[in-house]
mmCIF file of C-alpha atoms in Angstrom:
data_model
loop_
_atom_site.group_PDB
_atom_site.id
_atom_site.type_symbol
_atom_site.label_atom_id
_atom_site.label_comp_id
_atom_site.label_asym_id
_atom_site.label_seq_id
_atom_site.Cartn_x
_atom_site.Cartn_y
_atom_site.Cartn_z
ATOM 1 C CA MET A 160 -1.257 -20.106 5.522
ATOM 2 C CA LYS A 161 0.197 -20.344 9.020
ATOM 3 C CA ARG A 162 -0.228 -17.387 11.385
ATOM 4 C CA ASN A 163 3.525 -16.657 11.443
ATOM 5 C CA ASN A 164 3.746 -16.674 7.632
ATOM 6 C CA LYS A 165 0.711 -14.393 7.407
ATOM 7 C CA SER A 166 2.257 -11.891 9.817
ATOM 8 C CA ILE A 167 5.509 -11.849 7.814
ATOM 9 C CA LEU A 168 3.543 -11.288 4.609
ATOM 10 C CA PHE A 169 1.627 -8.342 6.108
ATOM 11 C CA ILE A 170 4.862 -6.826 7.497
ATOM 12 C CA ILE A 171 6.455 -7.002 4.035
ATOM 13 C CA ILE A 172 3.347 -5.496 2.371
ATOM 14 C CA THR A 173 3.360 -2.682 4.943
ATOM 15 C CA ALA A 174 7.049 -1.951 4.355
ATOM 16 C CA VAL A 175 6.629 -1.892 0.568
ATOM 17 C CA CYS A 176 3.502 0.318 0.654
ATOM 18 C CA PHE A 177 4.960 2.773 3.171
ATOM 19 C CA GLY A 178 8.427 2.573 1.578
ATOM 20 C CA THR A 179 7.106 3.867 -1.749
ATOM 21 C CA MET A 180 5.079 6.663 -0.126
ATOM 22 C CA GLU A 181 7.595 9.508 -0.319
ATOM 23 C CA ILE A 182 8.478 8.799 -3.957
ATOM 24 C CA ALA A 183 4.802 8.824 -4.989
ATOM 25 C CA LEU A 184 4.061 11.947 -2.915
ATOM 26 C CA LYS A 185 7.129 13.708 -4.327
ATOM 27 C CA ILE A 186 5.861 13.074 -7.851
ATOM 28 C CA GLY A 187 2.304 14.058 -6.897
ATOM 29 C CA GLY A 188 3.539 17.249 -5.263
ATOM 30 C CA SER A 189 4.116 18.820 -8.659
ATOM 31 C CA ASP A 190 0.418 18.550 -9.600
ATOM 32 C CA PHE A 191 -1.380 19.144 -6.286
ATOM 33 C CA THR A 192 -1.111 21.338 -3.194
ATOM 34 C CA ALA A 193 -0.118 19.726 0.116
ATOM 35 C CA LEU A 194 -3.644 20.078 1.546
ATOM 36 C CA GLN A 195 -5.228 18.788 -1.635
ATOM 37 C CA ILE A 196 -3.219 15.583 -2.013
ATOM 38 C CA THR A 197 -3.521 14.849 1.721
ATOM 39 C CA PHE A 198 -7.296 15.279 1.501
ATOM 40 C CA ILE A 199 -7.549 13.042 -1.579
ATOM 41 C CA ARG A 200 -5.357 10.194 -0.359
ATOM 42 C CA PHE A 201 -6.856 9.910 3.122
ATOM 43 C CA PHE A 202 -10.411 10.193 1.839
ATOM 44 C CA ILE A 203 -9.743 7.307 -0.557
ATOM 45 C CA GLY A 204 -7.813 5.390 2.133
ATOM 46 C CA GLY A 205 -10.591 5.927 4.668
ATOM 47 C CA LEU A 206 -13.208 4.658 2.238
ATOM 48 C CA PHE A 207 -11.020 1.631 1.459
ATOM 49 C CA LEU A 208 -10.862 0.732 5.167
ATOM 50 C CA PHE A 209 -14.537 1.574 5.840
ATOM 51 C CA PRO A 210 -16.044 -1.874 4.999
ATOM 52 C CA PHE A 211 -13.492 -3.524 7.303
ATOM 53 C CA ALA A 212 -14.354 -1.009 10.033
ATOM 54 C CA ILE A 213 -18.082 -1.769 9.705
ATOM 55 C CA HIS A 214 -17.330 -5.503 9.814
ATOM 56 C CA SER A 215 -15.320 -4.936 13.013
ATOM 57 C CA ILE A 216 -18.171 -2.912 14.585
ATOM 58 C CA ILE A 217 -20.690 -5.676 13.835
ATOM 59 C CA LYS A 218 -18.379 -8.525 14.852
ATOM 60 C CA LYS A 219 -17.297 -6.947 18.160
ATOM 61 C CA ASN A 220 -20.667 -5.271 18.809
ATOM 62 C CA ILE A 221 -18.961 -1.894 19.208
ATOM 63 C CA ARG A 222 -21.210 0.976 20.260
ATOM 64 C CA LEU A 223 -19.775 4.363 19.358
ATOM 65 C CA THR A 224 -20.604 7.151 21.803
ATOM 66 C CA LYS A 225 -20.459 10.926 21.341
ATOM 67 C CA GLY A 226 -17.170 10.845 23.247
ATOM 68 C CA ASP A 227 -15.798 8.262 20.805
ATOM 69 C CA TYR A 228 -16.605 10.497 17.825
ATOM 70 C CA ILE A 229 -14.953 13.498 19.520
ATOM 71 C CA TYR A 230 -11.910 11.328 20.292
ATOM 72 C CA ILE A 231 -11.722 10.037 16.699
ATOM 73 C CA THR A 232 -12.057 13.593 15.355
ATOM 74 C CA ILE A 233 -9.166 14.769 17.545
ATOM 75 C CA LEU A 234 -7.096 11.824 16.270
ATOM 76 C CA GLY A 235 -7.890 12.784 12.686
ATOM 77 C CA ILE A 236 -6.973 16.435 13.206
ATOM 78 C CA ILE A 237 -3.618 15.534 14.789
ATOM 79 C CA GLY A 238 -2.710 12.547 12.601
ATOM 80 C CA ILE A 239 -3.929 13.703 9.202
ATOM 81 C CA CYS A 240 -4.797 17.433 9.153
ATOM 82 C CA ILE A 241 -1.605 18.390 10.987
ATOM 83 C CA SER A 242 0.912 15.527 10.745
ATOM 84 C CA MET A 243 0.331 14.294 7.206
ATOM 85 C CA THR A 244 -0.151 17.782 5.759
ATOM 86 C CA PHE A 245 3.179 18.850 7.271
ATOM 87 C CA PHE A 246 4.670 15.595 5.984
ATOM 88 C CA GLN A 247 3.548 16.441 2.448
ATOM 89 C CA LEU A 248 5.068 19.907 2.853
ATOM 90 C CA GLY A 249 8.256 18.206 4.035
ATOM 91 C CA VAL A 250 8.338 15.939 0.987
ATOM 92 C CA MET A 251 7.812 18.961 -1.282
ATOM 93 C CA ASN A 252 10.628 20.920 0.359
ATOM 94 C CA CYS A 253 13.316 18.284 0.814
ATOM 95 C CA ASN A 254 14.505 15.036 -0.726
ATOM 96 C CA ALA A 255 12.183 12.039 -0.529
ATOM 97 C CA ASN A 256 14.904 9.936 1.133
ATOM 98 C CA THR A 257 15.392 12.557 3.874
ATOM 99 C CA ALA A 258 11.649 12.838 4.557
ATOM 100 C CA ALA A 259 11.364 9.027 4.657
ATOM 101 C CA VAL A 260 14.094 8.651 7.265
ATOM 102 C CA ILE A 261 12.755 11.478 9.439
ATOM 103 C CA ILE A 262 9.158 10.172 9.481
ATOM 104 C CA SER A 263 10.474 6.670 10.262
ATOM 105 C CA SER A 264 11.892 8.047 13.514
ATOM 106 C CA ASN A 265 8.386 8.698 14.898
ATOM 107 C CA PRO A 266 8.462 5.668 17.284
ATOM 108 C CA VAL A 267 11.227 7.472 19.214
ATOM 109 C CA PHE A 268 8.905 10.393 19.935
ATOM 110 C CA THR A 269 6.051 7.989 20.643
ATOM 111 C CA MET A 270 7.840 6.631 23.697
ATOM 112 C CA ILE A 271 8.211 10.172 25.071
ATOM 113 C CA PHE A 272 4.510 10.947 24.639
ATOM 114 C CA ALA A 273 3.627 7.500 26.001
ATOM 115 C CA HIS A 274 5.491 8.308 29.221
ATOM 116 C CA TYR A 275 3.372 11.400 29.895
ATOM 117 C CA ILE A 276 0.024 10.394 28.359
ATOM 118 C CA ILE A 277 -0.378 6.686 29.101
ATOM 119 C CA LYS A 278 2.211 6.534 31.903
ATOM 120 C CA GLU A 279 4.611 4.102 30.244
ATOM 121 C CA PRO A 280 7.918 4.090 32.174
ATOM 122 C CA PHE A 281 10.799 6.039 30.591
ATOM 123 C CA THR A 282 13.735 3.717 31.217
ATOM 124 C CA VAL A 283 17.491 4.154 30.786
ATOM 125 C CA ARG A 284 17.232 1.944 27.699
ATOM 126 C CA LYS A 285 14.702 4.337 26.179
ATOM 127 C CA ALA A 286 16.932 7.313 26.998
ATOM 128 C CA VAL A 287 19.760 5.598 25.100
ATOM 129 C CA VAL A 288 17.377 4.993 22.166
ATOM 130 C CA LEU A 289 16.415 8.676 22.187
ATOM 131 C CA VAL A 290 20.044 9.863 22.111
ATOM 132 C CA ILE A 291 21.058 7.429 19.340
ATOM 133 C CA SER A 292 18.043 8.319 17.194
ATOM 134 C CA VAL A 293 18.486 12.084 17.612
ATOM 135 C CA ILE A 294 22.139 11.746 16.559
ATOM 136 C CA GLY A 295 20.912 9.760 13.544
ATOM 137 C CA LEU A 296 18.463 12.533 12.651
ATOM 138 C CA ILE A 297 21.242 15.125 12.883
ATOM 139 C CA PHE A 298 23.314 13.059 10.438
ATOM 140 C CA VAL A 299 20.365 12.835 8.042
ATOM 141 C CA ALA A 300 19.576 16.561 8.231
ATOM 142 C CA ASN A 301 23.300 17.446 8.096
ATOM 143 C CA PRO A 302 22.576 21.114 8.923
ATOM 144 C CA THR A 303 26.157 22.295 8.282
ATOM 145 C CA ASN A 304 26.269 20.887 4.748
ATOM 146 C CA MET A 305 22.800 19.884 3.548
ATOM 147 C CA ALA A 306 22.483 17.632 0.522
ATOM 148 C CA GLU A 307 21.273 19.191 -2.696
ATOM 149 C CA GLY A 308 17.454 19.234 -2.686
ATOM 150 C CA ASN A 309 17.134 19.548 1.092
ATOM 151 C CA THR A 310 16.011 22.773 2.760
ATOM 152 C CA VAL A 311 15.806 23.802 6.396
ATOM 153 C CA LYS A 312 12.089 24.411 5.923
ATOM 154 C CA GLY A 313 11.516 20.933 4.499
ATOM 155 C CA ILE A 314 13.410 19.214 7.320
ATOM 156 C CA ILE A 315 11.478 21.219 9.945
ATOM 157 C CA TYR A 316 8.175 20.281 8.273
ATOM 158 C CA ALA A 317 9.145 16.574 8.229
ATOM 159 C CA GLY A 318 10.226 16.829 11.876
ATOM 160 C CA ILE A 319 6.875 18.336 12.885
ATOM 161 C CA ALA A 320 5.164 15.501 10.981
ATOM 162 C CA ALA A 321 7.184 12.847 12.855
ATOM 163 C CA VAL A 322 6.467 14.385 16.270
ATOM 164 C CA THR A 323 2.736 14.901 15.668
ATOM 165 C CA PHE A 324 2.375 11.421 14.162
ATOM 166 C CA ALA A 325 3.941 10.060 17.340
ATOM 167 C CA LEU A 326 1.308 11.975 19.315
ATOM 168 C CA TYR A 327 -1.392 10.504 17.043
ATOM 169 C CA THR A 328 -0.022 7.002 17.659
ATOM 170 C CA THR A 329 0.103 7.493 21.430
ATOM 171 C CA LEU A 330 -3.402 8.947 21.683
ATOM 172 C CA GLY A 331 -4.611 6.083 19.495
ATOM 173 C CA LYS A 332 -3.686 3.658 22.267
ATOM 174 C CA LEU A 333 -6.238 5.172 24.647
ATOM 175 C CA ARG A 334 -9.274 3.488 23.069
ATOM 176 C CA ILE A 335 -7.714 0.961 20.703
ATOM 177 C CA GLU A 336 -8.995 -1.975 22.764
ATOM 178 C CA LYS A 337 -12.590 -0.738 22.560
ATOM 179 C CA LEU A 338 -12.679 0.566 18.982
ATOM 180 C CA GLY A 339 -10.022 -1.460 17.196
ATOM 181 C CA GLY A 340 -7.524 -0.190 14.641
ATOM 182 C CA MET A 341 -9.784 -0.450 11.590
ATOM 183 C CA VAL A 342 -12.509 1.719 13.152
ATOM 184 C CA GLN A 343 -10.083 4.302 14.546
ATOM 185 C CA ASN A 344 -8.161 4.646 11.297
ATOM 186 C CA SER A 345 -11.048 4.545 8.842
ATOM 187 C CA PHE A 346 -13.244 6.964 10.764
ATOM 188 C CA SER A 347 -10.403 9.365 11.630
ATOM 189 C CA PHE A 348 -9.244 9.358 7.982
ATOM 190 C CA ILE A 349 -12.707 10.194 6.657
ATOM 191 C CA ILE A 350 -13.499 12.828 9.297
ATOM 192 C CA ALA A 351 -10.085 14.477 8.832
ATOM 193 C CA SER A 352 -10.599 14.475 5.063
ATOM 194 C CA VAL A 353 -13.888 16.322 5.461
ATOM 195 C CA ILE A 354 -12.135 18.893 7.677
ATOM 196 C CA GLU A 355 -9.385 19.281 5.081
ATOM 197 C CA LEU A 356 -12.028 19.723 2.373
ATOM 198 C CA ILE A 357 -13.610 22.553 4.379
ATOM 199 C CA ILE A 358 -10.176 24.188 4.789
ATOM 200 C CA LEU A 359 -9.518 23.854 1.048
ATOM 201 C CA VAL A 360 -12.817 25.570 0.226
ATOM 202 C CA ILE A 361 -12.250 28.362 2.788
ATOM 203 C CA LYS A 362 -8.722 28.999 1.493
ATOM 204 C CA GLY A 363 -9.902 28.887 -2.105
ATOM 205 C CA GLU A 364 -7.426 26.133 -2.977
ATOM 206 C CA PRO A 365 -8.209 23.574 -5.710
ATOM 207 C CA VAL A 366 -10.114 20.449 -4.694
ATOM 208 C CA ILE A 367 -10.246 18.354 -7.869
ATOM 209 C CA ALA A 368 -8.108 20.499 -10.163
ATOM 210 C CA GLY A 369 -5.148 18.516 -11.458
ATOM 211 C CA ILE A 370 -7.042 15.215 -11.530
ATOM 212 C CA ASN A 371 -6.808 13.896 -15.086
ATOM 213 C CA LEU A 372 -5.929 10.752 -17.016
ATOM 214 C CA ASN A 373 -2.230 11.338 -16.329
ATOM 215 C CA THR A 374 -2.560 11.802 -12.552
ATOM 216 C CA ILE A 375 -5.356 9.313 -11.765
ATOM 217 C CA PRO A 376 -2.939 6.317 -11.537
ATOM 218 C CA LEU A 377 -0.840 8.243 -9.000
ATOM 219 C CA ILE A 378 -3.926 9.289 -7.003
ATOM 220 C CA LEU A 379 -5.195 5.712 -6.886
ATOM 221 C CA TYR A 380 -1.750 4.493 -5.849
ATOM 222 C CA VAL A 381 -1.305 6.903 -2.923
ATOM 223 C CA GLY A 382 -4.959 6.524 -1.909
ATOM 224 C CA ILE A 383 -5.546 2.776 -2.270
ATOM 225 C CA VAL A 384 -2.080 1.188 -2.119
ATOM 226 C CA VAL A 385 -0.059 3.487 0.170
ATOM 227 C CA THR A 386 -2.839 4.651 2.488
ATOM 228 C CA GLY A 387 -5.537 1.974 2.208
ATOM 229 C CA ILE A 388 -3.611 -1.273 1.759
ATOM 230 C CA GLY A 389 -0.601 0.058 3.704
ATOM 231 C CA TYR A 390 -2.593 0.786 6.863
ATOM 232 C CA PHE A 391 -4.723 -2.359 6.437
ATOM 233 C CA ALA A 392 -1.585 -4.539 6.239
ATOM 234 C CA TYR A 393 -0.014 -2.740 9.211
ATOM 235 C CA LEU A 394 -3.109 -3.246 11.372
ATOM 236 C CA LYS A 395 -3.286 -6.922 10.375
ATOM 237 C CA ALA A 396 0.423 -7.315 11.211
ATOM 238 C CA ILE A 397 -0.242 -5.824 14.669
ATOM 239 C CA GLU A 398 -3.210 -8.178 15.109
ATOM 240 C CA LEU A 399 -1.196 -11.271 14.146
ATOM 241 C CA ALA A 400 2.268 -10.480 15.506
ATOM 242 C CA GLY A 401 1.865 -7.652 18.039
ATOM 243 C CA PRO A 402 3.014 -4.008 17.844
ATOM 244 C CA SER A 403 6.725 -4.709 18.423
ATOM 245 C CA ASN A 404 7.023 -7.241 15.610
ATOM 246 C CA ALA A 405 4.806 -5.202 13.283
ATOM 247 C CA SER A 406 7.108 -2.201 13.764
ATOM 248 C CA ILE A 407 9.795 -4.144 11.845
ATOM 249 C CA ALA A 408 8.079 -2.665 8.769
ATOM 250 C CA PHE A 409 9.435 0.741 9.811
ATOM 251 C CA PHE A 410 12.993 -0.681 9.858
ATOM 252 C CA ILE A 411 12.612 -1.829 6.251
ATOM 253 C CA LYS A 412 10.761 1.281 5.026
ATOM 254 C CA PRO A 413 13.673 3.793 4.995
ATOM 255 C CA VAL A 414 15.893 1.295 3.167
ATOM 256 C CA ILE A 415 13.241 0.830 0.457
ATOM 257 C CA ALA A 416 12.564 4.577 0.269
ATOM 258 C CA VAL A 417 16.247 5.555 0.006
ATOM 259 C CA THR A 418 16.869 2.903 -2.672
ATOM 260 C CA LEU A 419 13.826 3.833 -4.781
ATOM 261 C CA ALA A 420 14.518 7.567 -4.412
ATOM 262 C CA ALA A 421 17.967 6.933 -5.892
ATOM 263 C CA LEU A 422 16.628 4.775 -8.737
ATOM 264 C CA ILE A 423 13.474 6.737 -9.640
ATOM 265 C CA LEU A 424 14.134 10.318 -8.510
ATOM 266 C CA LYS A 425 17.920 10.145 -8.977
ATOM 267 C CA GLU A 426 18.517 11.375 -5.419
ATOM 268 C CA SER A 427 22.055 10.827 -4.194
ATOM 269 C CA VAL A 428 22.641 8.462 -1.288
ATOM 270 C CA THR A 429 25.090 10.393 0.890
ATOM 271 C CA VAL A 430 27.293 8.995 3.637
ATOM 272 C CA ASN A 431 25.256 11.022 6.135
ATOM 273 C CA ILE A 432 21.995 9.407 4.997
ATOM 274 C CA VAL A 433 23.517 5.921 5.382
ATOM 275 C CA ILE A 434 24.937 6.684 8.845
ATOM 276 C CA GLY A 435 21.649 8.303 9.930
ATOM 277 C CA VAL A 436 19.578 5.326 8.746
ATOM 278 C CA ILE A 437 21.894 2.884 10.550
ATOM 279 C CA LEU A 438 21.724 4.860 13.826
ATOM 280 C CA ILE A 439 17.925 5.176 13.689
ATOM 281 C CA LEU A 440 17.622 1.457 12.907
ATOM 282 C CA ILE A 441 19.859 0.630 15.888
ATOM 283 C CA GLY A 442 17.676 2.823 18.106
ATOM 284 C CA SER A 443 14.505 1.224 16.745
ATOM 285 C CA ILE A 444 15.825 -2.306 17.345
ATOM 286 C CA ILE A 445 16.762 -1.459 20.936
ATOM 287 C CA ASN A 446 13.338 0.115 21.429
ATOM 288 C CA MET A 447 11.578 -2.933 19.944
ATOM 289 C CA LYS A 448 13.486 -5.312 22.255
ATOM 290 C CA SER A 449 12.548 -3.088 25.189
ATOM 291 C CA GLY A 450 8.900 -3.263 24.158
ATOM 292 C CA ARG A 451 9.020 -7.050 23.943
ATOM 293 C CA LYS A 452 10.632 -7.301 27.381
ATOM 294 C CA GLU A 453 7.956 -5.098 28.948
ATOM 295 C CA ALA A 454 5.206 -7.100 27.231
ATOM 296 C CA GLU A 455 6.650 -10.344 28.597
ATOM 297 C CA GLN A 456 6.774 -8.895 32.112
ATOM 298 C CA ASP A 457 3.111 -7.884 31.880
ATOM 299 C CA VAL A 458 2.023 -11.437 31.035
#
C-alpha cells in the first residue's frame, strides 16, 4: 500500500475510534465511576501500545533518563488523571454529542499554550481561529437554552478536559523527537493508570466492581479499540502524513459522534450543535492551513 493511502487509512481509523468514544463512555458511565473507567481504559490502552513502545526504544536506541520518567509522569497526570477524568465526568453530566464537540476543540487551546510554552508565534490568523472556535463552543453549550441532557456542570467538566488535553498535547512536543509518540503515550498511560489506581484505593472507590460478562465487551472496546488502536492509528497518521494532515481526524470525529449519538443514544441534533460544529470545523481548517504554511516556511 502506498504511503498516501496508508496515511488516509490511519486517519479514517483514528476518526472512527475517537468518534465512537463518547457513545461508549456514556454507556459505560452507568456501570463505573469516572475514575474507575478512566483507569481501566488507559491501563488497557497503555498495555496495547507497550510492545510498539519497546520496539521504538530498541529501534531508535532511546535511553530514558530520570528526567524523562518525571516528564512522562507529568504528562500522564495532566493528560489522563486530570483531562480524561474530567472528560468522563463531562460525558456523564451532558450529552455525548456536546462532549464530543467540546473535546474536539482542544487544538484551539493548544495553539495558545504553544505560544507560551514552545514559543510558537500567535498570529492574526490564529486569533481569528480562536474567536471563531469560541463562538462555536458558545453555540454548542447554548447557555441560555441548554438542550435536554446537558448541564452547566457537564459542559464545564468537558471544557476543563479540552483545555488540559491541549496542555498535554503542547507539553508532549517538548521531547517528542527524542522519545517518539509510542513511548510517550504508552508510558504516560500506564504510569497515570497506576496513579489513578492509588487514588481509587485511597478514596475507597471500586476498582474491578462492575466488570462482568455484560460489561467486558464495552471495557475491551474503550480500552483496546478507542484508546489503544485509536492512539496507535493517530500516531501512525502523524508519522506518515504529519501533524496537520493527521488532525483531519478531529474534523471527522464530531460528525461521527453527533450522528451515532442520535442513532444509538437518541440524542437530538439541535440547530445550535450543527452551527457550533460548522464553526469549530472552519476554525480547525484555518488553523490546519496555518500550520502547513508555517511548516513549509521552516523547510
